[in-house]
Amino acid sequence: MNIVEMRGITKRFGTLVANDKVDIDLGRGEIHALLGENGAGKSTLMKILYGLYQPDEVTITIEGRTQPIRSPAEAIERGVGFVSQHFSLVPTFTVAENILLGYEQQFRLDPAQMHTRVAQLATDNGFNIDPSAIVGKLSVGQQQRVEILKAIFRDCRVLILDEPTAVLTPRDTQSLFEILLKLCAQGLAVIIITHKLEEALQHSQRVTVLRHGKVVGSQETSSTTSAELARLMVGRQTTPVQRPANANASEPVVLEVSGLSVADKRGVHALNAVNFQVRAGEIVGIAGVAGNGQSELVSVLTGMLQPQRGAMRVDGQAVAFGDPRACTRHKIGRIPEDRLRGVIGDLSVADNLMIEQLDQFTIVGHLQPHAILEHAQRLINDFQIKAAPNDPVRTLSGGNIQKVILARTLAQDPAVVIAAQPTRGVDIGATEYVHQKLLEQKQRGAAILLISEDLDEILLLSDRILVMYNGRLVGEFDAAAVDLDRLSLLMTGAEKTG
Amino acid sequence: MEFLLTLLGATLRIATPILYGALGEMIVERAGILNLGIEGTMLLSAFGGFVAAQLSGSIYLGLLIAVAIGVLLSLLMGFLSITLGLNQHVSGLGITLFASGLALFLFRIIYGGESIPPALEESFPQLRIFGGTSLEPVFSQYVFTYAAFLLVPLLAWLLYRTSFGLRLRSVGENPEAADTAGISVFRTRYVALLMGGALMGLGGAFLSLAQLGAFTHGIINGRGWVAIAIVIFGNWRPWRVLAGALLFGGLQALQLRLQAEGVQLPYEIFLMLPYVMTIVAIAITGRNASYPAALLKPYRREG
Ligand SMILES: Nc1ncnc2c1ncn2[C@@H]1O[C@H](COP(=O)(O)OP(=O)(O)OP(=O)(O)O)[C@@H](O)[C@H]1O
Ligand SMILES: [Mg+2]
């Protein structure tokens, strides 16, 4: 018998139909993968199941009981747990406080007892977590485990995970699925939204694909292939990009970074004497497990962080640190790690597209609306952004926000492109598109630094691969001849070579 | 020595209304609401309590009315900022303007244009604890003062050691998380506002019913704004708020004393001293201030 049956779910936002008569079933103890392009309506459907959105038409049956879900509290009461991409944790609270919040039992709190209670819960379910740790100081993977534990504590029988692996390191991803497997064996049903087809194929029993708010396929995972799923999602055959021939070693060096060091207040090095060069027409990939200094490297290179030591040159000219405007002057294009920080959500698509070149769109301080609109329309066409120039950027789906950033950055013909996690949370179609655009820039002669936790992406695009571990560059590979075993060892710090 | 003890006594007295205001504001802000209505709330409470005490002849009734006014104005703040979800700055300043105007208006109606401020025949007396010993100048305080100091550990306990405090803080840090934990953000914020309003009312009542036993328009004189600064200085923690109130009280007591000693400087310099020091203290500590993350953000469920 199915634990959840959703029938005829329809949800409109204004004229947009985000879910169109969606039917979906979830069996007890199964992992059900929900796939679809950016904006296909996956998150919307799950938010309806969790009572965050009220659908226009609906029948939701959970454990045989058919009744609408009007609020998250009702959803929890009926055994539904939801872990969204933006965790709903209180960062200043401890793990125990976060888990017990709202279920404290007593007016007087006894921290020691709270800790033992949560520690017990954690060991019972095979979690390794310190109940007294402050949540804001935990890694993303650990915070996610706190969220899952929170749901289990609330006696959740249906667990929804919205893109849980988008921000996880490969190792955390693996332990997440180990945990889920164990929980499913005890009867938990899981719905997992993901853009990574391999994950869906490997770990789920059923897959459902949404396109433009409609279910376009729902079947046993064992009876499908990644090519079929991709075709269902995008509505056409997909082909990964082909890497062109390696860059010519005689091209001039465009980006040169030397002796870069960043230390925090306690003197711990986030970056330690980092040196590298990127030539014109070359893509250099920085591989590494998250949290080994990649974020700091990106912050320094994009002018957001002042390093203690080091120098950076573009075309031989020194670039001042800690000054984002210097990036614009030296034609350094930036694709930031967190795309929501790269745009101003309340401003329109058109405004976001021109904001780095305000000078060109103003005459003595006056905005030129016609020029701005024209510019926006051109980029929206060129980059196939699914939005109107006047839409506020925050209403766009993840993939389209990424396209806005890409369009803004690449339209300026940058000499250097710093691309940090350019396809995180982006669907296959858009990922392919981003890759294609980066390769076009390479052909044009830009020097590209690609920082990504997705090793496949690094392998696919890079000419040269540098491995980052513990703030240092610990290895270099020619992409044409990568020793994958050695690469993984270097990434985990197991092999220490220079 | 005696000089120091007298100074300490004055410090405690001066710190009292500020401490009530700051503790009240702290609770409200911990739930995610900035109540800029504090200055007007304290004024109208001081006034209402005074009038009630004078008309009825009972200072206790006056006290009750002062607290009730604090609660009512906070209800209004809640209606504007929580129920309607209006901008908290505008709502709070609106309440201060409204309450101050109302106090002035009613004063004119009741007392006309009297030049001598009206005074109570009987106000709250001082409670001497170490009478006759050398500690007497320190411990000759109104019951309000003793109560204010007892409130500090009580609020610290409430905030950090009870489920109520945990919920209140969760609402100020991440209302979404609180909501999904089945905690009513709406109700918790209202409760915090009402508690804060009661404390602000007590602060006003202390001035008109105890320390002065009289009412003038300048009775609050910016103490509400100072309380807000002290909450920041205190990093939203009860004991540090106490330290801030004592620092301000101490500087104020010192400047009064120096003026009385006849130090040859324009008196405006002395008046400025506590405020300047408050700004300096906040400039130093404010850099590490950890604001409640949801402060100023109205909460609405999406969709
Ligand atoms: N609160 C909202 N108001 C208006 N439109 C919305 C809202 N939430 C979602 N939408 C729109 O509904 C559509 C479906 O969005 P949804 O977030 O469900 O997509 P998704 O499949 O989760 O995409 P992604 O993979 O990018 O997360 C999108 O076009 C989106 O712009
Ligand atoms: Mg989504």
PDB file of N, CA and C in Angstrom, chain B residues 53-109:
ATOM      1  N   ALA B  53      -2.541  58.172  40.217  1.00  0.00           N
ATOM      2  CA  ALA B  53      -2.180  58.222  41.635  1.00  0.00           C
ATOM      3  C   ALA B  53      -2.733  59.489  42.272  1.00  0.00           C
ATOM      4  N   GLN B  54      -2.652  60.582  41.532  1.00  0.00           N
ATOM      5  CA  GLN B  54      -3.117  61.841  42.096  1.00  0.00           C
ATOM      6  C   GLN B  54      -4.634  61.858  42.272  1.00  0.00           C
ATOM      7  N   LEU B  55      -5.338  61.378  41.248  1.00  0.00           N
ATOM      8  CA  LEU B  55      -6.797  61.414  41.312  1.00  0.00           C
ATOM      9  C   LEU B  55      -7.330  60.444  42.362  1.00  0.00           C
ATOM     10  N   SER B  56      -6.727  59.277  42.434  1.00  0.00           N
ATOM     11  CA  SER B  56      -7.270  58.252  43.333  1.00  0.00           C
ATOM     12  C   SER B  56      -6.637  58.315  44.716  1.00  0.00           C
ATOM     13  N   GLY B  57      -5.481  58.946  44.772  1.00  0.00           N
ATOM     14  CA  GLY B  57      -4.769  58.977  46.046  1.00  0.00           C
ATOM     15  C   GLY B  57      -4.030  57.686  46.327  1.00  0.00           C
ATOM     16  N   SER B  58      -4.009  56.776  45.327  1.00  0.00           N
ATOM     17  CA  SER B  58      -3.307  55.518  45.569  1.00  0.00           C
ATOM     18  C   SER B  58      -2.143  55.366  44.596  1.00  0.00           C
ATOM     19  N   ILE B  59      -0.934  55.283  45.155  1.00  0.00           N
ATOM     20  CA  ILE B  59       0.207  55.112  44.264  1.00  0.00           C
ATOM     21  C   ILE B  59       0.201  53.726  43.645  1.00  0.00           C
ATOM     22  N   TYR B  60      -0.417  52.784  44.329  1.00  0.00           N
ATOM     23  CA  TYR B  60      -0.453  51.420  43.765  1.00  0.00           C
ATOM     24  C   TYR B  60      -1.337  51.370  42.534  1.00  0.00           C
ATOM     25  N   LEU B  61      -2.458  52.084  42.611  1.00  0.00           N
ATOM     26  CA  LEU B  61      -3.303  52.153  41.424  1.00  0.00           C
ATOM     27  C   LEU B  61      -2.536  52.852  40.296  1.00  0.00           C
ATOM     28  N   GLY B  62      -1.785  53.883  40.666  1.00  0.00           N
ATOM     29  CA  GLY B  62      -0.965  54.593  39.693  1.00  0.00           C
ATOM     30  C   GLY B  62      -0.003  53.643  39.000  1.00  0.00           C
ATOM     31  N   LEU B  63       0.628  52.795  39.821  1.00  0.00           N
ATOM     32  CA  LEU B  63       1.583  51.824  39.280  1.00  0.00           C
ATOM     33  C   LEU B  63       0.903  50.893  38.280  1.00  0.00           C
ATOM     34  N   LEU B  64      -0.274  50.429  38.677  1.00  0.00           N
ATOM     35  CA  LEU B  64      -1.024  49.506  37.826  1.00  0.00           C
ATOM     36  C   LEU B  64      -1.359  50.164  36.478  1.00  0.00           C
ATOM     37  N   ILE B  65      -1.802  51.416  36.567  1.00  0.00           N
ATOM     38  CA  ILE B  65      -2.165  52.127  35.349  1.00  0.00           C
ATOM     39  C   ILE B  65      -0.945  52.329  34.450  1.00  0.00           C
ATOM     40  N   ALA B  66       0.190  52.654  35.080  1.00  0.00           N
ATOM     41  CA  ALA B  66       1.409  52.862  34.291  1.00  0.00           C
ATOM     42  C   ALA B  66       1.760  51.595  33.521  1.00  0.00           C
ATOM     43  N   VAL B  67       1.694  50.464  34.211  1.00  0.00           N
ATOM     44  CA  VAL B  67       2.012  49.187  33.555  1.00  0.00           C
ATOM     45  C   VAL B  67       0.991  48.897  32.458  1.00  0.00           C
ATOM     46  N   ALA B  68      -0.288  49.176  32.767  1.00  0.00           N
ATOM     47  CA  ALA B  68      -1.336  48.913  31.785  1.00  0.00           C
ATOM     48  C   ALA B  68      -1.121  49.745  30.527  1.00  0.00           C
ATOM     49  N   ILE B  69      -0.688  50.984  30.702  1.00  0.00           N
ATOM     50  CA  ILE B  69      -0.436  51.831  29.524  1.00  0.00           C
ATOM     51  C   ILE B  69       0.705  51.258  28.695  1.00  0.00           C
ATOM     52  N   GLY B  70       1.762  50.796  29.381  1.00  0.00           N
ATOM     53  CA  GLY B  70       2.878  50.169  28.669  1.00  0.00           C
ATOM     54  C   GLY B  70       2.395  48.978  27.848  1.00  0.00           C
ATOM     55  N   VAL B  71       1.526  48.178  28.453  1.00  0.00           N
ATOM     56  CA  VAL B  71       1.012  46.992  27.772  1.00  0.00           C
ATOM     57  C   VAL B  71       0.128  47.389  26.580  1.00  0.00           C
ATOM     58  N   LEU B  72      -0.724  48.384  26.805  1.00  0.00           N
ATOM     59  CA  LEU B  72      -1.640  48.796  25.730  1.00  0.00           C
ATOM     60  C   LEU B  72      -0.893  49.361  24.527  1.00  0.00           C
ATOM     61  N   LEU B  73       0.092  50.219  24.807  1.00  0.00           N
ATOM     62  CA  LEU B  73       0.854  50.779  23.682  1.00  0.00           C
ATOM     63  C   LEU B  73       1.613  49.677  22.948  1.00  0.00           C
ATOM     64  N   SER B  74       2.048  48.656  23.693  1.00  0.00           N
ATOM     65  CA  SER B  74       2.739  47.544  23.040  1.00  0.00           C
ATOM     66  C   SER B  74       1.777  46.718  22.204  1.00  0.00           C
ATOM     67  N   LEU B  75       0.543  46.617  22.666  1.00  0.00           N
ATOM     68  CA  LEU B  75      -0.478  45.942  21.863  1.00  0.00           C
ATOM     69  C   LEU B  75      -0.648  46.660  20.537  1.00  0.00           C
ATOM     70  N   LEU B  76      -0.658  47.999  20.610  1.00  0.00           N
ATOM     71  CA  LEU B  76      -0.779  48.792  19.391  1.00  0.00           C
ATOM     72  C   LEU B  76       0.431  48.533  18.480  1.00  0.00           C
ATOM     73  N   MET B  77       1.608  48.509  19.088  1.00  0.00           N
ATOM     74  CA  MET B  77       2.838  48.217  18.332  1.00  0.00           C
ATOM     75  C   MET B  77       2.711  46.849  17.664  1.00  0.00           C
ATOM     76  N   GLY B  78       2.186  45.897  18.425  1.00  0.00           N
ATOM     77  CA  GLY B  78       2.026  44.551  17.886  1.00  0.00           C
ATOM     78  C   GLY B  78       1.042  44.538  16.728  1.00  0.00           C
ATOM     79  N   PHE B  79      -0.044  45.268  16.891  1.00  0.00           N
ATOM     80  CA  PHE B  79      -1.037  45.302  15.820  1.00  0.00           C
ATOM     81  C   PHE B  79      -0.411  45.843  14.540  1.00  0.00           C
ATOM     82  N   LEU B  80       0.361  46.936  14.671  1.00  0.00           N
ATOM     83  CA  LEU B  80       0.968  47.542  13.481  1.00  0.00           C
ATOM     84  C   LEU B  80       2.060  46.664  12.888  1.00  0.00           C
ATOM     85  N   SER B  81       2.976  46.198  13.736  1.00  0.00           N
ATOM     86  CA  SER B  81       4.172  45.544  13.190  1.00  0.00           C
ATOM     87  C   SER B  81       3.997  44.036  12.999  1.00  0.00           C
ATOM     88  N   ILE B  82       3.179  43.394  13.832  1.00  0.00           N
ATOM     89  CA  ILE B  82       3.014  41.943  13.684  1.00  0.00           C
ATOM     90  C   ILE B  82       1.789  41.628  12.837  1.00  0.00           C
ATOM     91  N   THR B  83       0.637  42.119  13.266  1.00  0.00           N
ATOM     92  CA  THR B  83      -0.596  41.768  12.567  1.00  0.00           C
ATOM     93  C   THR B  83      -0.624  42.360  11.164  1.00  0.00           C
ATOM     94  N   LEU B  84      -0.321  43.675  11.071  1.00  0.00           N
ATOM     95  CA  LEU B  84      -0.332  44.291   9.747  1.00  0.00           C
ATOM     96  C   LEU B  84       0.995  44.127   9.027  1.00  0.00           C
ATOM     97  N   GLY B  85       2.050  43.779   9.769  1.00  0.00           N
ATOM     98  CA  GLY B  85       3.355  43.588   9.146  1.00  0.00           C
ATOM     99  C   GLY B  85       3.966  44.880   8.615  1.00  0.00           C
ATOM    100  N   LEU B  86       3.662  46.002   9.272  1.00  0.00           N
ATOM    101  CA  LEU B  86       4.219  47.284   8.812  1.00  0.00           C
ATOM    102  C   LEU B  86       5.674  47.414   9.243  1.00  0.00           C
ATOM    103  N   ASN B  87       6.345  48.358   8.631  1.00  0.00           N
ATOM    104  CA  ASN B  87       7.730  48.653   8.969  1.00  0.00           C
ATOM    105  C   ASN B  87       7.849  48.990  10.456  1.00  0.00           C
ATOM    106  N   GLN B  88       8.805  48.337  11.112  1.00  0.00           N
ATOM    107  CA  GLN B  88       8.916  48.513  12.564  1.00  0.00           C
ATOM    108  C   GLN B  88       9.434  49.893  12.952  1.00  0.00           C
ATOM    109  N   HIS B  89      10.314  50.447  12.135  1.00  0.00           N
ATOM    110  CA  HIS B  89      10.789  51.802  12.454  1.00  0.00           C
ATOM    111  C   HIS B  89       9.620  52.780  12.465  1.00  0.00           C
ATOM    112  N   VAL B  90       8.839  52.723  11.412  1.00  0.00           N
ATOM    113  CA  VAL B  90       7.739  53.673  11.283  1.00  0.00           C
ATOM    114  C   VAL B  90       6.706  53.457  12.395  1.00  0.00           C
ATOM    115  N   SER B  91       6.357  52.188  12.646  1.00  0.00           N
ATOM    116  CA  SER B  91       5.368  51.908  13.693  1.00  0.00           C
ATOM    117  C   SER B  91       5.852  52.433  15.038  1.00  0.00           C
ATOM    118  N   GLY B  92       7.111  52.142  15.357  1.00  0.00           N
ATOM    119  CA  GLY B  92       7.646  52.525  16.665  1.00  0.00           C
ATOM    120  C   GLY B  92       7.725  54.031  16.831  1.00  0.00           C
ATOM    121  N   LEU B  93       8.272  54.705  15.822  1.00  0.00           N
ATOM    122  CA  LEU B  93       8.377  56.164  15.914  1.00  0.00           C
ATOM    123  C   LEU B  93       6.987  56.771  15.978  1.00  0.00           C
ATOM    124  N   GLY B  94       6.050  56.194  15.233  1.00  0.00           N
ATOM    125  CA  GLY B  94       4.674  56.674  15.258  1.00  0.00           C
ATOM    126  C   GLY B  94       4.106  56.598  16.665  1.00  0.00           C
ATOM    127  N   ILE B  95       4.393  55.488  17.341  1.00  0.00           N
ATOM    128  CA  ILE B  95       3.863  55.331  18.692  1.00  0.00           C
ATOM    129  C   ILE B  95       4.498  56.336  19.644  1.00  0.00           C
ATOM    130  N   THR B  96       5.793  56.562  19.485  1.00  0.00           N
ATOM    131  CA  THR B  96       6.444  57.559  20.342  1.00  0.00           C
ATOM    132  C   THR B  96       5.842  58.948  20.117  1.00  0.00           C
ATOM    133  N   LEU B  97       5.636  59.304  18.852  1.00  0.00           N
ATOM    134  CA  LEU B  97       5.053  60.624  18.572  1.00  0.00           C
ATOM    135  C   LEU B  97       3.641  60.713  19.131  1.00  0.00           C
ATOM    136  N   PHE B  98       2.874  59.649  18.898  1.00  0.00           N
ATOM    137  CA  PHE B  98       1.494  59.630  19.367  1.00  0.00           C
ATOM    138  C   PHE B  98       1.429  59.726  20.887  1.00  0.00           C
ATOM    139  N   ALA B  99       2.213  58.894  21.580  1.00  0.00           N
ATOM    140  CA  ALA B  99       2.148  58.846  23.036  1.00  0.00           C
ATOM    141  C   ALA B  99       2.635  60.162  23.648  1.00  0.00           C
ATOM    142  N   SER B 100       3.706  60.735  23.067  1.00  0.00           N
ATOM    143  CA  SER B 100       4.220  61.994  23.605  1.00  0.00           C
ATOM    144  C   SER B 100       3.196  63.100  23.410  1.00  0.00           C
ATOM    145  N   GLY B 101       2.597  63.127  22.214  1.00  0.00           N
ATOM    146  CA  GLY B 101       1.592  64.143  21.936  1.00  0.00           C
ATOM    147  C   GLY B 101       0.397  64.014  22.862  1.00  0.00           C
ATOM    148  N   LEU B 102      -0.009  62.759  23.078  1.00  0.00           N
ATOM    149  CA  LEU B 102      -1.167  62.526  23.936  1.00  0.00           C
ATOM    150  C   LEU B 102      -0.881  62.974  25.368  1.00  0.00           C
ATOM    151  N   ALA B 103       0.337  62.686  25.843  1.00  0.00           N
ATOM    152  CA  ALA B 103       0.699  63.091  27.200  1.00  0.00           C
ATOM    153  C   ALA B 103       0.632  64.611  27.329  1.00  0.00           C
ATOM    154  N   LEU B 104       1.173  65.301  26.340  1.00  0.00           N
ATOM    155  CA  LEU B 104       1.183  66.776  26.373  1.00  0.00           C
ATOM    156  C   LEU B 104      -0.241  67.324  26.357  1.00  0.00           C
ATOM    157  N   PHE B 105      -1.045  66.745  25.482  1.00  0.00           N
ATOM    158  CA  PHE B 105      -2.429  67.188  25.304  1.00  0.00           C
ATOM    159  C   PHE B 105      -3.227  67.017  26.600  1.00  0.00           C
ATOM    160  N   LEU B 106      -3.148  65.812  27.174  1.00  0.00           N
ATOM    161  CA  LEU B 106      -3.909  65.543  28.394  1.00  0.00           C
ATOM    162  C   LEU B 106      -3.394  66.392  29.562  1.00  0.00           C
ATOM    163  N   PHE B 107      -2.099  66.604  29.571  1.00  0.00           N
ATOM    164  CA  PHE B 107      -1.517  67.443  30.618  1.00  0.00           C
ATOM    165  C   PHE B 107      -2.139  68.832  30.584  1.00  0.00           C
ATOM    166  N   ARG B 108      -2.239  69.385  29.363  1.00  0.00           N
ATOM    167  CA  ARG B 108      -2.829  70.711  29.190  1.00  0.00           C
ATOM    168  C   ARG B 108      -4.266  70.719  29.684  1.00  0.00           C
ATOM    169  N   ILE B 109      -4.997  69.671  29.335  1.00  0.00           N
ATOM    170  CA  ILE B 109      -6.402  69.615  29.719  1.00  0.00           C
ATOM    171  C   ILE B 109      -6.549  69.537  31.231  1.00  0.00           C
TER     172      ILE B 109
END
